XYZ file of C-alpha atoms in Angstrom:
569
model
C -82.441 73.922 -80.493
C -80.362 72.015 -78.221
C -77.209 70.455 -79.578
C -75.637 67.268 -79.152
C -72.221 66.904 -78.082
C -71.224 63.778 -79.717
C -67.268 62.243 -79.431
C -65.586 61.158 -81.851
C -64.067 58.192 -79.407
C -66.538 55.252 -78.214
C -65.725 53.482 -74.353
C -63.922 49.925 -74.841
C -65.083 47.412 -72.593
C -62.856 44.640 -71.032
C -62.604 41.839 -72.698
C -65.021 38.937 -71.585
C -62.407 36.479 -68.684
C -61.950 33.114 -71.149
C -62.711 29.573 -69.679
C -59.143 29.028 -69.759
C -57.664 31.792 -67.275
C -60.637 30.891 -64.740
C -58.979 27.692 -64.166
C -55.418 28.661 -64.223
C -56.670 31.099 -61.573
C -57.716 29.340 -59.180
C -55.380 26.680 -59.558
C -52.708 28.960 -58.567
C -54.884 29.882 -55.303
C -56.021 26.417 -54.632
C -51.764 25.835 -54.876
C -50.429 28.933 -52.783
C -53.115 28.019 -50.286
C -52.256 23.623 -50.198
C -48.684 25.549 -49.795
C -49.730 26.942 -46.752
C -51.584 24.172 -45.315
C -48.943 22.127 -45.431
C -46.437 24.916 -43.719
C -49.532 25.129 -41.143
C -49.310 21.281 -40.884
C -45.803 20.643 -40.602
C -45.188 23.422 -38.219
C -47.789 21.562 -36.533
C -45.629 18.940 -36.745
C -43.326 19.632 -35.393
C -44.031 21.373 -32.709
C -46.934 18.874 -31.330
C -45.805 15.437 -32.844
C -41.947 15.136 -32.876
C -42.109 17.734 -30.112
C -39.969 14.518 -27.672
C -38.206 13.504 -30.933
C -36.547 16.289 -32.012
C -36.170 17.394 -28.410
C -34.223 14.824 -27.079
C -31.679 15.127 -31.104
C -31.173 18.698 -30.180
C -30.370 17.875 -25.816
C -28.024 14.907 -26.829
C -25.944 17.730 -28.570
C -25.699 19.877 -26.246
C -26.502 18.512 -22.640
C -23.810 16.156 -21.029
C -23.870 13.310 -18.221
C -20.503 14.672 -16.565
C -19.123 12.359 -13.898
C -18.109 14.302 -10.407
C -15.161 12.686 -9.240
C -14.910 11.108 -5.465
C -11.717 11.550 -3.535
C -10.241 8.540 -2.354
C -10.573 7.529 1.813
C -7.556 8.562 3.606
C -4.939 6.491 5.859
C -3.816 8.106 9.373
C -2.354 6.526 11.803
C -3.201 5.465 15.252
C -2.832 9.354 16.209
C -4.690 10.857 13.419
C -1.519 11.639 11.655
C -2.425 11.399 7.955
C -0.921 8.973 6.056
C -2.136 8.971 2.743
C -4.170 11.745 1.509
C -5.891 12.394 -1.835
C -5.634 16.451 -3.346
C -7.589 17.676 -6.102
C -5.445 17.505 -9.959
C -6.638 18.454 -13.262
C -6.761 16.352 -16.169
C -6.438 18.390 -19.675
C -6.791 16.788 -22.647
C -8.247 18.283 -26.542
C -10.498 16.650 -29.154
C -7.731 16.112 -31.967
C -10.057 16.973 -34.419
C -10.872 20.788 -33.281
C -7.006 21.404 -32.760
C -5.251 23.983 -34.081
C -3.124 23.595 -38.049
C -1.821 26.985 -36.552
C 2.865 27.021 -35.980
C 2.553 29.435 -33.042
C -0.489 27.954 -31.511
C 0.517 25.069 -30.994
C 3.847 25.787 -29.966
C 2.700 27.548 -27.934
C 0.479 25.041 -26.649
C 3.889 22.903 -26.355
C 5.588 25.285 -24.051
C 3.230 25.235 -21.333
C 2.151 21.514 -21.027
C 6.614 21.338 -21.193
C 6.615 19.118 -24.357
C 8.284 19.932 -27.223
C 5.667 20.527 -30.644
C 7.479 17.764 -32.394
C 6.161 15.370 -30.122
C 2.908 17.362 -29.796
C 2.482 17.014 -33.122
C 3.075 13.559 -33.101
C 0.742 12.284 -30.806
C -2.073 14.515 -32.748
C -1.228 12.829 -35.782
C -1.869 9.590 -34.293
C -5.201 10.357 -32.883
C -5.958 12.473 -35.750
C -9.229 9.956 -36.663
C -10.343 10.392 -32.937
C -12.155 13.094 -30.520
C -10.158 12.188 -27.810
C -6.986 12.418 -25.783
C -4.530 13.561 -22.938
C -2.674 15.989 -23.671
C -1.570 15.565 -19.653
C -3.036 13.736 -16.521
C -2.518 15.411 -13.007
C -1.249 19.062 -13.371
C -1.941 20.940 -10.363
C -4.250 23.188 -10.813
C -2.588 26.474 -11.273
C -0.355 24.553 -13.613
C -3.069 23.312 -15.825
C -4.632 26.715 -15.835
C -1.578 28.523 -17.377
C -2.626 26.003 -20.269
C -6.076 27.243 -20.328
C -5.590 31.285 -20.710
C -3.997 30.036 -23.824
C -7.444 29.765 -24.533
C -7.326 26.971 -27.525
C -9.527 25.469 -29.609
C -9.940 22.104 -28.858
C -8.727 21.286 -24.966
C -10.343 21.100 -22.086
C -9.773 19.717 -18.256
C -11.085 17.063 -16.377
C -11.076 17.064 -12.626
C -9.976 14.496 -10.800
C -7.536 13.592 -7.541
C -3.785 12.448 -6.941
C -3.016 9.844 -4.072
C -0.001 12.503 -1.826
C 2.082 10.331 0.852
C 3.369 13.262 3.530
C 5.844 10.476 5.247
C 7.192 9.137 1.373
C 9.490 7.026 1.613
C 9.146 5.735 5.462
C 5.960 4.066 4.798
C 5.732 2.945 1.660
C 5.483 -0.315 1.442
C 2.601 -0.787 3.947
C 0.755 2.154 2.466
C 1.345 0.773 -0.894
C 0.472 2.782 -3.856
C -2.528 3.816 -6.741
C -2.492 4.058 -10.277
C -3.314 6.894 -12.202
C -7.238 6.077 -11.961
C -6.369 6.238 -7.971
C -7.358 3.009 -7.987
C -5.107 0.961 -4.852
C -2.735 -1.467 -6.049
C 0.247 -2.499 -3.198
C 0.211 -2.247 0.366
C -3.001 -2.112 2.481
C -4.153 0.683 -0.691
C -5.045 -2.354 -3.012
C -5.855 -4.314 0.252
C -8.942 -1.973 1.400
C -9.482 -1.171 -2.522
C -13.608 -1.289 -1.659
C -13.996 0.690 1.208
C -11.272 3.440 0.202
C -12.038 3.874 -3.166
C -15.250 6.620 -3.844
C -18.342 6.172 -5.238
C -18.309 9.308 -8.522
C -21.625 10.735 -8.673
C -23.622 12.793 -11.542
C -24.929 16.139 -12.423
C -26.308 17.558 -16.113
C -24.465 19.908 -17.856
C -25.372 22.228 -20.967
C -22.106 22.106 -23.446
C -21.209 23.796 -26.869
C -21.125 22.026 -30.246
C -16.896 22.112 -29.276
C -17.925 20.322 -25.702
C -17.533 23.718 -23.512
C -19.113 23.671 -20.766
C -21.750 26.726 -21.601
C -23.943 25.828 -17.496
C -24.148 22.951 -14.739
C -28.155 21.927 -14.972
C -28.714 19.879 -11.984
C -26.711 16.997 -9.419
C -28.142 13.784 -9.965
C -26.129 11.859 -8.095
C -23.761 12.976 -5.310
C -20.096 12.138 -5.201
C -19.556 9.859 -1.480
C -15.638 10.110 -1.134
C -14.021 6.492 0.530
C -14.330 5.752 4.239
C -11.127 6.164 5.995
C -8.472 4.037 6.992
C -6.366 4.283 10.621
C -3.559 2.095 10.793
C -1.866 0.940 14.246
C 0.757 2.759 13.489
C 2.651 5.286 15.601
C 4.049 7.535 12.742
C 6.522 9.033 15.129
C 7.721 5.330 15.640
C 7.366 4.852 12.735
C 10.326 7.847 11.623
C 12.622 7.129 14.218
C 12.166 3.451 13.270
C 12.924 4.107 9.980
C 16.459 6.293 10.498
C 17.956 3.782 12.474
C 17.330 0.988 10.220
C 18.861 3.232 7.642
C 21.834 4.506 9.874
C 22.577 1.296 10.266
C 21.975 -0.697 6.818
C 24.442 2.338 5.694
C 27.284 1.436 8.927
C 27.901 -2.263 7.464
C 26.583 -1.891 3.913
C 23.672 -4.682 4.266
C 21.507 -6.001 0.994
C 18.561 -3.963 3.445
C 16.495 -4.915 6.652
C 13.729 -4.661 8.415
C 12.609 -3.536 12.241
C 8.586 -4.862 13.524
C 7.537 -3.617 16.214
C 4.723 -4.499 18.364
C 1.909 -3.638 20.752
C 2.905 -6.170 23.681
C -1.021 -5.986 25.188
C -2.827 -5.295 21.407
C -0.977 -7.624 18.381
C -0.718 -3.377 17.192
C 2.226 -2.780 14.855
C 3.283 0.369 15.697
C 6.072 0.610 13.620
C 7.158 -1.501 10.235
C 10.196 -0.195 8.559
C 12.351 -1.464 5.462
C 15.158 -0.637 3.744
C 15.724 -0.577 0.899
C 12.383 1.584 0.441
C 11.004 4.404 -2.569
C 9.274 7.200 -2.691
C 5.706 6.512 -3.384
C 5.577 10.030 -4.322
C 7.966 10.433 -6.979
C 8.805 7.201 -8.430
C 10.777 8.169 -11.461
C 14.555 4.950 -11.347
C 12.728 3.211 -8.374
C 15.006 -0.137 -7.144
C 11.846 -2.867 -8.235
C 13.452 -4.118 -4.881
C 12.153 -1.430 -2.307
C 8.613 -2.679 -3.746
C 8.727 -5.665 -0.884
C 7.841 -5.267 2.218
C 10.038 -7.231 3.599
C 8.098 -7.399 6.675
C 5.807 -9.702 5.635
C 6.653 -11.067 2.424
C 10.024 -12.415 2.886
C 10.646 -15.396 4.659
C 14.038 -16.836 6.377
C 15.317 -19.155 7.905
C 15.376 -17.459 12.333
C 18.050 -19.355 13.247
C 18.816 -18.739 17.482
C 16.128 -16.231 18.654
C 14.147 -19.199 17.735
C 15.562 -21.027 21.037
C 13.850 -18.876 24.031
C 10.785 -20.369 21.767
C 11.781 -24.162 21.575
C 12.953 -23.527 24.845
C 9.078 -23.857 26.244
C 8.023 -26.029 24.897
C 10.774 -27.589 27.069
C 10.467 -27.110 29.556
C 6.532 -27.204 29.381
C 7.212 -31.128 28.362
C 7.427 -31.586 32.878
C 11.004 -33.585 32.227
C 13.392 -30.191 32.535
C 13.327 -26.999 34.162
C 15.162 -23.740 34.860
C 17.569 -25.029 36.488
C 18.287 -27.996 34.678
C 21.813 -28.636 33.530
C 22.935 -29.585 30.451
C 26.397 -30.242 30.101
C 28.045 -29.131 27.157
C 31.432 -30.583 26.313
C 32.879 -30.908 23.829
C 31.757 -28.058 22.081
C 30.846 -29.768 18.855
C 28.012 -33.288 18.489
C 27.786 -35.662 15.081
C 24.429 -36.505 15.071
C 23.456 -38.888 11.704
C 25.861 -37.582 9.221
C 26.359 -33.839 10.120
C 28.265 -32.215 12.983
C 26.912 -29.422 14.929
C 29.155 -26.662 16.669
C 28.766 -23.746 19.455
C 31.427 -21.219 18.966
C 33.796 -23.533 21.996
C 33.130 -25.808 24.683
C 31.033 -24.509 26.509
C 31.414 -26.709 29.938
C 28.046 -27.256 32.199
C 24.760 -24.371 31.327
C 21.859 -24.269 33.015
C 18.703 -22.721 30.930
C 19.429 -19.112 31.091
C 22.891 -20.369 29.932
C 22.427 -22.441 26.794
C 20.371 -18.737 25.745
C 23.150 -17.049 27.033
C 25.789 -18.550 24.939
C 23.866 -19.589 22.338
C 24.404 -22.977 22.401
C 23.336 -25.687 19.755
C 25.035 -28.281 21.526
C 22.382 -27.618 24.858
C 19.017 -27.368 23.123
C 19.969 -30.538 21.099
C 20.617 -32.203 23.550
C 17.231 -30.454 25.083
C 14.427 -31.172 22.459
C 16.702 -34.764 21.429
C 15.477 -35.990 25.233
C 12.175 -35.157 24.468
C 9.651 -38.153 23.121
C 7.116 -36.343 21.451
C 7.000 -33.539 18.450
C 6.726 -30.605 21.195
C 8.714 -28.788 19.750
C 6.557 -27.873 15.846
C 3.445 -28.253 18.480
C 5.313 -25.809 19.806
C 5.221 -23.596 17.329
C 2.471 -23.931 15.172
C 0.930 -22.705 18.796
C 3.274 -19.186 17.886
C 1.321 -18.978 14.996
C 4.136 -20.073 13.008
C 3.249 -21.670 8.804
C 0.206 -19.999 9.859
C -1.366 -16.937 7.861
C -1.534 -13.922 9.816
C -3.918 -13.156 8.379
C -3.853 -9.507 8.186
C -5.317 -8.585 5.011
C -1.726 -7.209 3.613
C -1.655 -8.157 0.062
C 1.206 -11.544 -0.692
C 1.523 -12.517 3.074
C 3.645 -15.276 4.077
C 2.831 -18.072 5.644
C 6.270 -18.890 6.327
C 7.292 -23.074 6.503
C 7.252 -25.773 9.017
C 8.050 -28.508 7.624
C 5.355 -31.374 9.435
C 7.293 -34.074 11.476
C 7.125 -37.041 9.584
C 10.023 -39.528 9.418
C 12.049 -36.709 10.178
C 15.394 -37.371 11.806
C 17.299 -36.725 14.553
C 19.279 -34.414 12.641
C 16.223 -31.957 11.914
C 15.119 -32.063 15.329
C 17.646 -30.558 16.338
C 18.532 -27.623 14.533
C 14.639 -26.579 14.162
C 15.454 -26.255 18.204
C 17.930 -23.452 17.032
C 16.276 -22.227 14.188
C 16.842 -24.048 11.217
C 15.097 -26.267 8.897
C 11.824 -23.803 9.220
C 11.258 -20.564 7.611
C 9.381 -17.167 9.147
C 8.517 -13.339 8.175
C 9.786 -11.260 11.009
C 6.021 -10.256 11.847
C 5.502 -13.860 12.972
C 8.624 -13.351 14.648
C 7.354 -10.712 17.055
C 4.043 -11.896 17.148
C 5.522 -15.184 18.312
C 7.507 -13.156 21.650
C 4.059 -11.357 22.845
C 2.970 -15.057 23.767
C 6.272 -14.718 26.137
C 5.295 -11.089 27.533
C 2.134 -11.077 27.767
C 2.084 -14.002 30.023
C 1.392 -16.455 27.337
C -0.728 -15.371 24.928
C -0.080 -14.905 22.058
C -1.699 -11.489 19.469
C -2.697 -11.651 16.508
C -0.882 -8.900 14.137
C -2.688 -5.808 13.080
C -2.266 -3.264 10.479
C -4.709 -1.322 11.485
C -5.187 0.244 15.099
C -8.187 -1.933 17.255
C -11.145 -0.102 18.921
C -10.198 -2.837 21.821
C -7.955 -6.084 21.902
C -8.120 -8.785 20.116
C -8.299 -12.535 21.965
C -4.918 -14.063 22.014
C -4.393 -17.666 21.842
C -3.028 -19.499 25.079
C 0.710 -20.779 23.917
C 2.456 -21.113 27.092
C 2.339 -22.080 30.650
C 2.080 -18.643 32.006
C 4.851 -19.465 34.444
C 6.895 -21.476 31.788
C 6.295 -17.831 29.942
C 7.392 -15.488 33.171
C 10.507 -18.157 33.619
C 11.810 -17.579 29.490
C 11.488 -13.767 30.433
C 13.810 -13.531 33.101
C 15.955 -16.504 31.775
C 16.038 -13.943 28.649
C 17.512 -10.570 30.206
C 20.020 -12.754 31.874
C 21.302 -13.274 27.832
C 20.171 -9.288 27.695
C 23.440 -8.360 30.828
C 26.981 -6.565 30.523
C 29.737 -9.618 29.321
C 26.972 -11.372 27.359
C 26.344 -11.362 23.756
C 23.511 -9.685 23.666
C 24.757 -6.110 26.059
C 24.410 -4.538 22.873
C 20.732 -4.314 23.215
C 20.719 -2.999 26.990
C 18.343 0.451 27.186
C 18.995 2.164 29.979
C 17.016 2.949 33.078
C 14.764 -0.277 31.091
C 14.841 -3.875 32.213
C 15.469 -5.530 28.339
C 14.294 -9.097 27.879
C 15.692 -10.408 24.073
C 17.233 -12.989 21.779
C 19.915 -12.312 19.031
C 20.869 -14.451 16.295
C 23.262 -14.794 12.746
C 21.784 -17.202 10.095
C 23.482 -17.772 7.104
C 22.048 -17.542 3.856
C 21.028 -20.117 1.734
C 21.409 -20.122 -2.183
C 20.654 -22.645 -5.014
C 24.353 -23.995 -4.474
C 23.146 -24.585 -0.364
C 24.147 -22.448 3.167
C 26.328 -19.962 1.625
C 30.066 -18.440 3.109
C 30.366 -15.028 4.579
C 27.549 -14.356 4.378
C 24.499 -13.640 7.163
C 21.323 -12.018 8.521
C 21.473 -10.729 11.625
C 18.464 -10.536 13.773
C 17.120 -9.128 17.061
C 13.982 -9.993 18.924
C 13.266 -8.802 22.760
C 10.944 -7.340 25.182
C 11.009 -4.483 26.765
C 10.214 -3.659 29.972
C 10.453 -6.674 31.350
C 8.215 -4.735 34.584
C 5.103 -4.509 32.941
C 6.392 -5.635 28.741
C 4.796 -2.819 26.880
C 6.569 -3.761 23.035
C 7.839 -6.583 21.103
C 10.796 -5.211 18.475
C 12.374 -8.019 16.157
C 15.276 -6.718 13.779
C 16.660 -8.179 11.292
C 19.809 -7.517 8.965
C 20.544 -8.408 5.860
C 23.995 -9.404 4.289
C 25.988 -6.974 6.918
C 29.466 -6.921 5.286
C 31.319 -4.156 6.963
C 33.245 -6.773 9.099
C 30.774 -7.118 11.974
C 27.499 -9.853 10.846
C 26.458 -11.452 14.747
C 23.113 -11.131 16.135
C 24.995 -9.102 18.920
C 26.838 -6.796 16.971
C 24.913 -5.930 14.492
C 21.466 -5.815 14.823
C 21.131 -6.229 18.846
C 22.208 -1.836 18.237
C 20.050 -1.314 16.957
C 17.120 -2.841 18.402
C 18.522 -0.613 22.087
C 18.085 2.529 19.403
C 14.518 2.213 18.393
C 12.906 0.215 21.937
C 14.732 2.753 24.195
C 13.065 6.049 22.091
C 9.881 4.306 21.962
C 9.151 3.323 25.053
C 10.066 7.479 26.138
C 8.226 8.806 22.973
C 5.049 6.155 24.512
C 5.739 7.927 28.603
C 6.722 4.361 29.813
C 8.413 5.696 33.085
C 11.494 3.226 33.842
C 10.948 0.547 36.219
C 11.721 0.493 39.263
C 14.870 -2.052 39.927
C 16.722 -4.992 38.031
C 14.970 -8.049 38.081
C-alpha cells in the first residue's frame, strides 16, 4: 500500500503586484531614461552646438596676444660709427593682487629692486585695486633675472629697448634724447621719430591663470626695426671740437660757447659742439641750459664777422673795389643821434685794412655811399632771416629787418653786424659762399649722397678777392693772428659784440667770435667759434675765439688728410 507523505507546510506564492507598484516602477525608469537623455543632450550641446563659444571663452583665459618690441634705428656718424643705439632691457611689473602678503618675501623683493620695504608696500597699497603696476623700468637683463630668480608670485617681466649714446655729452644737444618708451623727445631723435621708430610685432602665446608664459604658439606679425640715420658729423672732429670748446670755456670762465664746422664744398656739418652740455645716459641733476642746441636754436648779434659779407655787397655795387681807400679819421663819426667809433684813429685804410683793423668807420662810410639797400639784400641772399631748413626742432630763422624807412645809423650799424640776429649755423653757411666761388651751400645735418645744389650769392671774382683780403687779417701782427694754422693758409674775421638785456646793451658783457676758412688755396672747411661772456680778462674775438679756431681747424685739416698749402698767397 503506497503511502503519500504530506508536509504540514503549504508553499506561499508571491503576492500579485498591485497596480500602484507598477506605476512607480515605470515612473522611476522613465525618469532615469529622461535624465540620461538630458545628460546626453547636454553633452552633445556642449561638444557640438556650444563648442565654438566655449572654446573662445577658454582661449580668452589662456591665449594672449603679446607685443614683440621693435628696436629703434641706429644713428651713426658719416663713417658708420654709432652715435645712438638701442640696447635690450627688461621691465618688471606685478599684479598687486597676486603679490604675497608675507613680509619676508616682500623684503626680498624690495632689496632685489633696490627699494625700501616701506616704499614697496606703499606702492602696492596704491595699486591694490588694480591688476598691473610697474616695479622697475628698463633694468639690465642680468639685474632683472636676479629678481625673477626669487620666484615671487605676481612678478613678471616685459622685454623693451633703451637708448644709449656712446659719445655721451659730446653729441647730446645734436642727437637729443628719447623718453622711457623709446620715443624721441629732443633733437634729431624727435625730428626723425617716424623714420627711427620701429613697428612692434605680435605673437600668440599660452599663459596660465597667473599670467605666466606656458608656450609660444605663433608669430602673428614680425617686428620691423626702425630705419638707420647717417649724420654728416665726423665723430673724430666732433670729439676734438668739443674738447677744445670745453677747455676754452673753462679757461675764460665763460657762460658757454659754440663751434660749428662745415664742409665748404657740400654744406655738410662736420662738427657741432655746445657748452654747457649734459650726459644723455644719466640725466640726474642736469643743467637745463645744456639741453639747448645753441648752434641752431639760439641767435645773437654777430658783430664784425659780418663785415666781409657786407663788403661783398659794397664791392659788387661797382662803386668800389679792393683797392678803394677810405679815410677813417678822426676815428669816430656822428650819425643821427649816435656816435660810431673805432678803437683808435686808423687814418686811411684800403679794403684789406678795414677788415684787418675791423674799422666800423670804414664800413659805415662805404655803406652810406650806396644808393640801394644792397647790404640787406646780400644778407638775405646769404641765408640770413630765413630758416636753414635742416629739419632740426626749433631751428631759428634769426632776424633781418626789412629796409623800410631805415635811418642812416641803421644802415651803418647793419654793415658792422648790429641790428640783426643770426645763428652760428647760418653764419657758417654764409661763409661757404666766400669759400666756394660765391655759391652758398645750404647746411645739412645728414650725410649727402651728392652735394645739394648751392645758391649763387656772391660774384665769383668778388668772393676770390674777399678770400685774399680776409687772409691778410690773419697774418702776424694783426688782430686775427692767433687764428693762424701752421702749414696752412687761413682766411677769417674776428668779432666782439656787446650782449643785450631788457634794458639795452650791457656794460662789460661780450660775445667773442671768429669765422674762418681753410685752406685758402683750396677751401675745404668753414669754422665758426662763439664764446659767450668770457670773464678771464680777455674778451676780444681775436684773443678768445681765434685760438679755438686755430686748434680746431688745424686738427681737422690733419685728420681729413688735407695737404698743407704749397706756398703763401
